[in-house]
XYZ file of C-alpha atoms in Angstrom:
675
model
C -9.276 22.133 2.620
C -7.745 19.113 1.013
C -8.695 15.719 3.195
C -6.008 13.039 3.542
C -7.544 10.230 1.949
C -9.639 11.214 -0.667
C -11.709 8.052 -1.307
C -13.674 8.650 1.491
C -15.201 11.712 0.121
C -18.313 11.134 -0.712
C -18.915 14.214 -2.394
C -17.647 15.471 -5.522
C -16.996 12.633 -8.089
C -18.425 9.680 -6.564
C -21.846 11.106 -6.384
C -21.991 10.023 -10.108
C -23.866 7.784 -11.400
C -20.576 6.364 -12.982
C -18.278 6.244 -10.256
C -16.626 3.421 -8.756
C -16.063 2.846 -4.887
C -12.108 2.789 -5.196
C -11.773 0.384 -1.556
C -14.189 -2.559 -3.458
C -12.776 -2.057 -6.595
C -9.684 -3.446 -4.538
C -11.355 -6.350 -3.770
C -9.975 -10.181 -4.856
C -11.142 -10.508 -8.009
C -13.838 -13.973 -8.082
C -13.849 -16.229 -10.931
C -16.763 -14.761 -12.557
C -14.621 -12.356 -13.498
C -11.551 -13.978 -14.638
C -11.546 -12.805 -18.383
C -10.025 -14.663 -21.431
C -8.122 -14.195 -23.848
C -10.214 -11.683 -25.956
C -12.449 -10.990 -23.053
C -12.912 -7.712 -21.952
C -12.678 -6.101 -18.493
C -16.085 -4.703 -16.444
C -14.895 -1.300 -15.659
C -14.992 -2.190 -11.704
C -13.034 -4.390 -13.264
C -10.113 -2.779 -15.015
C -10.268 -0.207 -11.800
C -9.384 -2.607 -9.377
C -6.706 -4.299 -11.261
C -5.066 -0.761 -12.231
C -5.187 0.608 -9.098
C -3.439 -2.285 -7.584
C -0.881 -2.861 -10.318
C 0.140 1.083 -9.692
C 0.244 -0.093 -5.837
C 2.377 -2.803 -6.478
C 4.959 -1.189 -8.761
C 5.456 1.999 -6.430
C 5.976 -0.823 -3.778
C 8.940 -2.363 -5.997
C 10.182 0.879 -6.230
C 10.645 1.944 -3.096
C 12.091 -1.655 -2.249
C 14.427 -1.487 -4.392
C 15.740 2.145 -3.424
C 15.510 3.761 -7.260
C 12.164 5.626 -6.817
C 11.693 8.263 -4.547
C 15.069 7.889 -3.359
C 17.190 7.019 -6.201
C 15.773 10.072 -8.167
C 16.324 12.483 -5.328
C 20.088 11.332 -4.785
C 20.690 11.589 -8.191
C 19.017 15.471 -7.631
C 20.942 16.500 -4.901
C 23.848 15.198 -6.863
C 23.292 17.543 -10.113
C 21.972 20.119 -7.996
C 25.060 19.552 -5.561
C 23.487 19.525 -2.116
C 25.423 19.736 0.627
C 24.539 19.854 4.242
C 25.030 22.416 6.752
C 27.609 21.783 9.521
C 28.653 23.638 11.948
C 31.950 24.156 14.704
C 31.667 23.277 18.259
C 30.597 27.044 18.422
C 27.788 27.168 16.080
C 29.532 28.733 13.536
C 28.828 27.359 9.725
C 31.666 25.392 8.333
C 32.352 25.945 4.164
C 29.817 24.757 2.545
C 30.969 24.769 -0.979
C 29.426 22.796 -3.696
C 31.200 20.410 -6.585
C 29.231 20.020 -9.244
C 30.976 16.680 -10.300
C 27.918 15.034 -12.015
C 26.158 17.710 -13.826
C 29.379 18.696 -15.422
C 29.585 15.420 -16.879
C 26.253 15.483 -18.227
C 26.221 18.510 -19.993
C 29.538 17.607 -21.595
C 28.453 14.282 -22.387
C 25.144 15.439 -23.227
C 25.382 17.700 -26.144
C 27.808 15.579 -28.018
C 24.888 12.945 -27.915
C 22.267 15.460 -29.155
C 24.817 17.768 -31.178
C 25.369 13.757 -33.417
C 21.694 12.717 -33.707
C 20.631 16.417 -34.366
C 23.364 18.468 -35.641
C 23.028 21.888 -36.193
C 20.729 22.975 -38.642
C 19.992 20.128 -39.611
C 16.384 20.308 -41.443
C 15.638 16.708 -41.271
C 17.453 14.650 -38.812
C 16.920 11.690 -40.077
C 16.782 9.578 -43.895
C 13.437 7.575 -45.088
C 14.754 5.103 -47.714
C 12.906 3.140 -50.117
C 12.009 -0.484 -50.186
C 10.551 -2.633 -52.619
C 8.659 -1.434 -55.485
C 8.217 1.670 -53.580
C 9.317 4.952 -55.694
C 11.644 7.498 -54.163
C 9.271 9.975 -55.184
C 7.162 8.639 -52.485
C 9.866 7.732 -50.259
C 10.619 11.732 -50.575
C 7.320 12.488 -49.574
C 6.694 9.783 -46.264
C 9.904 12.394 -45.770
C 8.332 15.923 -45.577
C 5.335 14.269 -43.623
C 7.642 12.669 -41.140
C 10.048 16.116 -40.768
C 6.162 18.207 -40.254
C 6.038 15.719 -37.569
C 8.834 16.448 -35.975
C 8.290 19.829 -36.231
C 4.906 19.617 -34.877
C 5.229 17.133 -32.439
C 8.723 19.310 -31.304
C 9.644 16.022 -30.785
C 13.751 16.992 -30.830
C 13.000 18.838 -27.284
C 11.343 15.633 -26.619
C 14.695 13.212 -27.775
C 17.001 15.602 -25.535
C 14.511 15.707 -22.262
C 14.801 11.833 -22.501
C 18.665 11.561 -23.201
C 19.092 13.506 -20.146
C 17.225 11.264 -18.014
C 18.607 8.419 -19.371
C 22.427 10.355 -18.418
C 20.829 11.616 -15.018
C 18.818 8.947 -13.313
C 20.001 5.564 -15.770
C 16.865 4.866 -17.518
C 14.434 6.861 -19.852
C 10.826 6.283 -21.149
C 9.664 8.260 -24.382
C 5.437 7.977 -24.559
C 4.296 8.571 -28.015
C 0.616 8.822 -29.570
C -1.693 11.081 -31.367
C -3.910 14.441 -30.682
C -6.654 16.200 -32.393
C -5.452 20.284 -33.119
C -6.729 23.309 -34.474
C -5.114 24.557 -37.246
C -5.148 28.396 -37.364
C -3.343 29.769 -40.803
C -3.589 33.457 -41.123
C -4.450 34.116 -44.995
C -4.046 37.434 -46.331
C -4.953 38.998 -49.380
C -4.110 42.156 -51.419
C -6.257 44.655 -53.254
C -3.710 45.054 -56.800
C -6.682 48.135 -56.972
C -5.598 49.408 -53.696
C -1.853 48.791 -53.516
C -1.320 51.465 -50.082
C -4.199 49.863 -48.455
C -2.994 47.275 -45.856
C -3.791 43.319 -47.079
C -7.758 41.970 -45.554
C -6.412 39.216 -42.625
C -8.127 35.943 -42.396
C -7.823 32.797 -40.427
C -8.575 29.529 -41.802
C -8.927 27.072 -39.377
C -9.272 23.219 -39.742
C -8.628 20.066 -37.703
C -5.992 18.199 -38.069
C -4.304 15.167 -36.124
C -0.627 15.139 -35.308
C 1.571 12.731 -33.456
C 2.979 13.611 -30.066
C 5.812 12.460 -27.861
C 6.401 13.346 -24.550
C 10.086 12.569 -22.580
C 8.048 10.378 -18.818
C 8.737 11.964 -15.727
C 10.571 9.021 -14.336
C 8.481 9.875 -11.086
C 5.049 9.731 -12.461
C 4.987 5.923 -14.700
C 5.745 2.853 -14.102
C 5.997 -0.130 -15.466
C 5.597 -3.721 -14.794
C 8.485 -4.909 -11.885
C 9.139 -8.620 -13.883
C 10.547 -6.374 -16.790
C 14.063 -7.428 -16.829
C 15.271 -5.272 -20.080
C 15.899 -2.252 -21.047
C 13.656 -2.284 -23.657
C 9.775 -2.331 -22.715
C 8.561 -4.055 -25.171
C 10.475 -7.208 -24.110
C 8.690 -8.340 -21.373
C 6.548 -5.751 -20.067
C 3.306 -6.674 -20.091
C 1.807 -3.172 -18.825
C 3.324 0.161 -18.690
C 1.308 3.086 -16.674
C 1.547 6.908 -16.488
C -0.110 9.883 -14.410
C -1.056 13.084 -15.867
C -3.565 16.257 -14.995
C -5.854 18.058 -16.580
C -8.323 20.511 -15.568
C -11.707 20.838 -16.174
C -11.172 23.168 -19.399
C -8.835 20.521 -20.472
C -11.439 17.418 -19.735
C -13.393 19.242 -22.723
C -11.093 17.394 -25.223
C -11.655 14.404 -23.572
C -15.301 14.728 -24.492
C -14.802 15.276 -27.644
C -13.128 12.270 -28.544
C -15.052 9.097 -29.235
C -12.556 6.702 -27.296
C -13.701 8.142 -24.419
C -16.432 8.288 -21.802
C -18.083 8.776 -18.369
C -16.244 12.728 -18.745
C -18.128 14.770 -16.179
C -20.378 17.857 -18.020
C -19.466 20.907 -17.849
C -21.714 21.499 -15.140
C -21.168 19.523 -12.819
C -17.300 19.944 -12.833
C -18.263 23.410 -11.911
C -20.793 22.553 -9.385
C -17.909 20.366 -7.796
C -15.046 22.399 -8.168
C -16.188 25.684 -7.385
C -17.821 23.918 -3.680
C -14.014 21.968 -3.131
C -15.971 18.828 -3.129
C -13.305 16.940 -5.446
C -9.750 17.857 -4.354
C -6.760 16.485 -5.991
C -5.860 13.062 -6.134
C -2.001 11.774 -6.012
C -1.265 8.474 -6.708
C 2.238 8.408 -6.355
C 2.507 11.587 -3.825
C 4.583 9.791 -2.015
C 7.519 9.963 -4.168
C 7.310 13.235 -4.769
C 8.567 14.305 -1.249
C 11.708 16.629 -1.991
C 9.216 19.785 -2.509
C 11.822 21.854 -0.592
C 14.394 21.652 -3.575
C 15.428 24.921 -5.285
C 14.594 24.245 -9.447
C 11.428 22.766 -8.190
C 7.721 23.159 -9.776
C 5.099 22.973 -7.548
C 3.077 19.701 -7.073
C -0.605 19.324 -8.136
C -1.654 18.484 -4.706
C -0.708 22.078 -3.788
C -1.764 24.147 -6.616
C -4.150 26.948 -5.885
C -5.926 28.514 -8.748
C -8.931 31.508 -8.346
C -10.745 29.923 -11.274
C -11.905 26.469 -9.815
C -12.042 24.889 -13.465
C -7.755 25.250 -13.056
C -7.805 22.648 -10.370
C -5.945 19.546 -11.553
C -7.566 15.805 -11.641
C -5.731 13.212 -12.040
C -5.573 11.001 -15.031
C -3.691 7.154 -14.855
C -3.651 5.382 -17.995
C -3.088 1.624 -17.946
C -2.015 0.302 -21.040
C -1.415 -3.364 -22.508
C -0.789 -4.380 -25.918
C -4.190 -4.919 -26.364
C -5.985 -2.819 -24.140
C -6.086 0.934 -22.845
C -7.373 1.846 -19.512
C -7.986 5.221 -18.243
C -9.019 6.202 -14.336
C -9.923 10.069 -13.387
C -9.257 10.907 -9.879
C -9.783 7.298 -8.718
C -13.357 7.340 -9.017
C -14.137 6.776 -12.953
C -13.211 4.873 -15.755
C -12.668 7.321 -19.031
C -11.600 4.878 -21.365
C -11.564 0.891 -20.984
C -10.990 0.034 -25.246
C -8.790 -1.429 -27.827
C -5.789 -1.050 -28.109
C -5.761 0.464 -31.688
C -1.332 0.716 -32.137
C -1.357 -3.342 -30.819
C 1.578 -3.051 -28.556
C 2.906 -0.726 -26.170
C 3.035 2.667 -27.226
C 6.275 3.197 -25.040
C 9.869 2.999 -26.338
C 12.792 2.724 -23.422
C 16.579 2.389 -22.912
C 19.329 2.771 -20.140
C 22.248 4.390 -20.167
C 24.358 1.914 -18.264
C 21.662 -1.338 -18.597
C 22.586 -3.863 -16.070
C 21.834 -7.882 -16.935
C 18.764 -8.698 -15.431
C 16.921 -5.514 -14.764
C 15.180 -2.895 -16.968
C 16.299 0.126 -14.990
C 20.329 1.126 -15.167
C 23.232 3.219 -14.032
C 23.167 7.264 -14.724
C 25.684 9.662 -14.264
C 24.904 10.106 -10.890
C 25.017 7.450 -10.015
C 28.645 6.258 -11.771
C 30.406 9.278 -10.131
C 28.437 9.324 -6.417
C 31.227 9.079 -4.715
C 33.756 10.928 -6.649
C 31.270 14.475 -5.926
C 31.115 13.315 -2.606
C 34.707 12.955 -2.280
C 35.539 16.104 -4.033
C 33.082 18.609 -1.781
C 34.696 16.493 1.515
C 38.134 17.354 0.418
C 37.564 20.839 -0.907
C 35.728 21.370 2.412
C 37.786 20.765 4.942
C 40.713 22.600 2.934
C 38.536 25.847 3.171
C 38.186 25.105 7.149
C 41.835 24.282 7.100
C 42.832 27.177 5.358
C 39.920 29.281 7.588
C 41.792 27.883 10.995
C 45.345 29.159 9.322
C 43.876 32.235 8.035
C 42.185 33.259 11.298
C 44.237 30.441 13.991
C 43.366 29.318 16.840
C 45.734 30.288 20.061
C 46.847 28.715 23.287
C 47.682 29.991 26.193
C 50.457 28.561 27.888
C 49.500 28.773 31.699
C 51.612 29.996 34.716
C 50.790 31.399 37.380
C 47.248 33.244 35.887
C 43.361 32.313 36.055
C 42.668 29.208 35.041
C 41.564 28.496 30.999
C 39.235 30.908 29.520
C 38.292 32.277 25.696
C 40.394 35.008 24.590
C 38.505 37.431 21.649
C 40.813 38.776 19.014
C 41.400 41.283 16.701
C 43.151 44.194 15.172
C 45.336 46.378 17.599
C 43.457 44.918 20.239
C 45.921 45.101 23.688
C 45.248 41.910 25.917
C 47.074 41.016 29.545
C 47.091 38.127 30.561
C 49.720 36.257 32.864
C 50.636 33.544 30.497
C 52.341 33.184 26.939
C 49.532 33.131 24.151
C 50.813 30.823 20.839
C 49.024 29.529 17.780
C 48.239 26.649 17.493
C 50.331 24.936 14.238
C 48.120 23.734 11.277
C 49.529 21.625 8.933
C 49.237 22.626 5.343
C 47.415 20.545 3.382
C 47.327 22.738 -0.247
C 49.217 19.632 -2.173
C 47.443 17.062 -1.073
C 43.982 18.278 -1.002
C 44.254 19.434 -4.941
C 46.005 16.441 -5.720
C 43.098 13.961 -4.230
C 40.627 16.381 -6.338
C 42.435 16.612 -9.966
C 42.570 12.453 -9.262
C 38.870 12.270 -8.643
C 37.713 14.233 -12.237
C 40.601 12.344 -14.393
C 38.041 9.145 -12.695
C 35.132 10.563 -12.760
C 35.624 11.853 -16.874
C 36.912 8.499 -17.376
C 33.902 6.789 -15.394
C 31.052 8.905 -18.112
C 33.488 8.932 -21.270
C 33.780 13.217 -20.806
C 37.587 13.250 -20.750
C 37.783 14.964 -24.390
C 38.040 18.252 -25.335
C 39.889 20.092 -22.508
C 39.981 17.227 -20.177
C 42.939 15.861 -22.586
C 45.921 14.186 -21.104
C 49.278 16.291 -22.009
C 50.860 13.063 -23.081
C 48.442 12.504 -26.071
C 48.926 15.959 -27.262
C 52.412 15.235 -28.220
C 51.584 12.801 -31.450
C 49.238 12.588 -33.839
C 48.137 9.456 -33.325
C 48.138 9.745 -29.532
C 45.387 12.400 -30.111
C 43.814 9.780 -32.324
C 43.368 6.852 -30.573
C 42.647 8.822 -26.942
C 39.638 11.074 -29.150
C 38.435 7.813 -30.653
C 38.575 5.426 -27.446
C 35.848 8.566 -25.783
C 33.568 8.482 -29.129
C 33.578 4.629 -29.365
C 31.895 4.713 -25.708
C 29.536 7.354 -26.683
C 28.728 5.836 -30.030
C 28.175 3.171 -28.001
C 25.534 4.473 -25.778
C 24.070 6.110 -28.852
C 23.535 3.197 -31.156
C 21.083 1.821 -28.233
C 19.756 4.875 -27.788
C 19.116 5.153 -31.960
C 17.773 1.780 -32.249
C 15.266 1.573 -28.758
C 14.085 4.457 -29.003
C 14.815 7.221 -32.117
C 13.762 4.882 -34.314
C 11.370 3.431 -33.516
C 9.551 6.303 -32.564
C 10.108 7.908 -35.887
C 8.567 4.726 -37.466
C 5.563 5.165 -35.060
C 4.979 8.682 -36.231
C 4.633 7.626 -39.842
C 2.129 5.210 -39.301
C -0.076 7.009 -37.523
C 0.024 9.753 -40.121
C -0.929 7.050 -42.281
C -4.176 6.274 -40.088
C -5.449 9.546 -39.394
C -4.241 11.982 -42.191
C -6.512 12.434 -45.512
C -5.122 12.907 -48.784
C -5.750 16.179 -48.905
C -4.230 16.865 -45.510
C -0.923 14.939 -46.725
C -0.923 17.053 -50.077
C -1.583 20.392 -47.578
C 1.135 19.167 -45.835
C 3.914 18.265 -48.543
C 2.761 21.490 -50.643
C 3.974 23.505 -47.617
C 7.269 21.203 -47.043
C 8.125 20.832 -49.895
C 6.049 23.911 -52.793
C 3.933 21.586 -53.901
C 1.850 18.258 -53.605
C 2.377 15.078 -54.747
C 1.889 14.595 -57.816
C 1.287 11.003 -58.111
C -1.353 8.659 -57.049
C -1.261 9.539 -53.570
C -1.801 5.902 -52.221
C 1.336 5.463 -53.506
C 2.006 7.554 -50.480
C 0.091 5.470 -47.643
C 1.714 2.277 -49.035
C 4.886 3.626 -49.019
C 7.135 0.681 -48.243
C 10.278 2.795 -46.406
C 13.054 2.055 -43.840
C 13.885 4.541 -41.650
C 17.197 5.816 -40.527
C 19.839 8.248 -39.121
C 22.458 10.355 -41.158
C 25.132 9.373 -40.945
C 26.750 12.763 -38.524
C 24.752 10.091 -36.229
C 27.778 8.131 -36.272
C 30.758 10.181 -34.785
C 33.530 7.841 -35.459
C 33.085 8.500 -39.133
C 32.392 11.979 -38.292
C 35.694 11.527 -36.976
C 37.625 9.930 -39.196
C 35.506 12.473 -42.167
C 37.698 15.158 -41.659
C 41.156 13.595 -42.033
C 39.751 11.203 -44.713
C 38.614 13.868 -47.276
C 40.703 15.669 -48.621
C 42.988 12.161 -49.537
C 39.754 10.361 -51.133
C 39.798 13.681 -53.372
C 43.185 13.460 -53.985
C 42.868 9.688 -55.122
C 40.180 10.144 -57.505
C 41.261 13.540 -59.215
C 44.612 12.112 -60.570
C 46.330 8.913 -60.541
C 45.775 5.706 -60.984
C 42.021 4.983 -60.317
C 41.392 8.338 -61.811
C 43.003 6.145 -65.070
C 41.195 3.068 -64.082
C 37.696 5.218 -63.952
C 38.212 6.367 -67.420
C 39.095 2.878 -68.426
C 35.943 0.944 -67.215
C 33.604 3.582 -68.021
C 32.915 5.213 -64.794
C 32.918 8.961 -62.988
C 33.320 10.608 -59.435
C 30.272 11.460 -58.176
C 31.815 14.632 -57.158
C 28.315 16.453 -55.754
C 27.193 13.123 -53.971
C 30.305 13.172 -51.644
C 29.956 16.338 -51.137
C 26.944 15.978 -49.595
C 27.782 13.238 -47.706
C 30.801 15.000 -46.092
C 29.146 17.915 -45.321
C 26.190 15.719 -43.551
C 29.215 14.616 -41.869
C 29.731 17.700 -40.146
C 26.660 18.297 -39.314
C 25.820 21.261 -41.731
C 22.539 21.341 -43.402
C 23.605 20.267 -47.301
C 20.351 22.022 -49.243
C 20.918 25.262 -47.839
C 24.881 24.525 -49.012
C 24.479 23.042 -52.236
C 21.664 24.478 -54.454
C 20.563 24.594 -57.866
C 21.614 27.371 -60.106
C 19.038 30.500 -61.144
C 18.266 32.028 -64.542
C 21.136 34.743 -63.265
C 23.368 31.854 -62.095
C 22.927 30.070 -65.571
C 23.317 33.601 -67.466
C 26.621 34.406 -65.669
C 27.813 30.550 -66.546
C 27.224 30.629 -70.204
C 28.937 34.548 -70.306
C 31.740 33.057 -68.452
C 31.969 29.776 -71.359
C 31.522 32.069 -73.844
C 34.436 34.549 -73.068
C 36.181 31.285 -71.951
C 35.768 30.076 -75.388
C 36.186 33.728 -77.024
C 39.484 33.817 -75.195
C 40.400 30.272 -76.254
C 39.469 31.124 -80.050
C 42.222 33.638 -79.487
C 44.475 32.091 -78.545
C 44.137 28.823 -80.652
C 44.347 31.700 -83.702
C 47.263 33.713 -82.480
C 49.121 30.220 -82.484
C 48.152 29.346 -85.578
C 49.880 32.802 -86.733
C 52.467 31.751 -84.760
C 52.786 28.487 -86.413
C 52.485 30.259 -89.751
C 55.118 32.480 -88.830
C 57.413 29.969 -88.138
C 56.492 27.862 -91.194
C 57.370 31.153 -93.681
C 60.242 31.717 -91.495
C 61.500 28.124 -91.776
C 60.509 27.470 -95.876
C 62.438 30.835 -96.627
C 65.392 29.968 -94.800
C 65.040 26.434 -96.542
C 64.571 28.444 -100.072
C 67.639 30.296 -98.874
C 69.727 27.147 -97.722
C 69.058 25.898 -101.006
C 69.940 28.866 -103.224
C 72.927 28.826 -101.082
C 73.951 25.782 -101.927
C 73.590 25.588 -105.615
C 74.940 28.830 -106.403
C 78.031 27.154 -103.820
C 77.694 24.138 -106.006
C 77.757 26.120 -108.980
C 80.619 28.252 -107.776
C 82.640 25.352 -107.433
C 81.482 23.672 -110.597
C 82.844 26.777 -112.958
C 85.929 26.680 -110.660
C 86.642 23.411 -111.423
C 85.862 24.101 -115.326
C 87.913 26.952 -115.516
C 91.312 25.317 -113.990
C 90.282 22.165 -116.180
C 90.415 24.935 -119.059
C 93.149 26.026 -117.443
C 95.195 22.602 -117.724
C 93.921 21.899 -121.227
C 94.831 25.394 -122.885
C 98.498 24.736 -120.698
C 98.965 21.623 -122.352
C 98.338 22.714 -126.273
C 101.148 24.583 -127.885
C 101.990 27.955 -129.219
C 100.405 28.679 -132.368
C 98.809 26.577 -134.860
C 99.974 23.329 -132.879
C 100.118 21.594 -136.811
């Protein structure tokens, strides 16, 4: 049986010597208890500050309608909850849901997520070397970061954080590190016994890995004086609520930064006797337990095993210190913040000046969704009156007004005439109102691409480009904000934590797992590498949209024409491999899977192909030479024959002339001797 006020229970953790009375801890801080910069709070003062600041934050959120009212309203809109209505006779009226908010979120989110992570991308980021860092060290850090993203399931947490921002208007992620036991199954094969099953053996080692969590806005809070969407710009503290159980506390007990953890014997005694009920500092913010698709509250969880009972932990973080409170009574951590800064990243969907919280899609489309639900349900009610008309009895000499139930084939005997009431047809105005409201909804959140593109924009290519560009610009704008405030800082923190917590052997083990080989150079280069983490070009949706149209034009430009000629003049060449890699990357395809090194078989096939082409080319060259020789012989023979003919003609001409001259000479001499 759970008590109304857990702080009044005298048993349980309150009996431990380390326990602190929450009521006494929240008394005003005296002059002696005030600390200066660099000093440490004692546990009693720390507990009072944590509980007071959390209560102040909750009170502020409630006064502004952010939590729980704002979140509950958004949840109602996502689930398209419609309050049931009744006719005057008690019958139910139309209660149709219009999922305007959910459809807008689920249309915008995939574009954001796929632009950031893509389909099949092995590494959704790039790590560039800076200063004197070698490319090999940068690639090693990229492999470490890829391993951390995979192990921490960061992609899913980023997706949840993006959906939180779209739905509620604000999102917060928390990063850190945790110690886990890594188990790998290694198989040993006896080559002498090929038919025998391989022997399996588990190899176990402890390793510290980064972790990431998309925070539940009902279970965290920050300095109410924060005026910007980034908690690093002005928030003096951030707190977060988590729950563990008796078994989970064993992990805290093994961590030297925690203290005052009850022993297993104490936990077994308190939890089996139900003397330490679950506390919940933000229970009033979780009141909508009736809603469908709702997880059970920690205070209501019941398990047969007493050690499975949820136990509340409040973690209060500042730049220099972290305080953790167990069940509002035990300070289990009160020490230095190893990161030296808040390990939280945040951003809003539509930020509001002077506020950390912003507008979400639920807030932006609340009016449109309620309008559409009201119109469609009133239309259905009107249609019901048309299909099941109301009859009016024209008064005659009969009895007074009465209800006259009707049914098919029923014979009614009345002294007056029954006349159906005329219900106006509102189909056209209802459909027009819904259509116009849907267009406004899509325009508000840049969800009017694809199937919702207006027909006018489809008439010309310029219209399509202008329309799509307008949508992409608005989506890219928020995506850039998310990348700069949440995504990149988290990845940079992952790298820093791995440098701080992984041993050289573990680093080489991870590199062997990711790249197939350990780091071949000095391992200190990996730790001391100065790198810049950036998103892939595919995250730029505008560039991605333009690339599909520019790729053929660029290839045509560099393969022929003045550009290609100038490359040769200047001693340059176009890197086709890099261009194709960039183009595929923009399309969201895995470059490493599509562009691979040739195998020895591939090289042999290419060599054979080249040899065959050389033989064919040689044969063609030889054939051409023979043809040229033949043509030369024919030409020479023709020339010789022509020369002979010319000489013959000349000789013949000269002979004719000589013969004619002789004839004339003979004719000129007298007959006889001529003496």
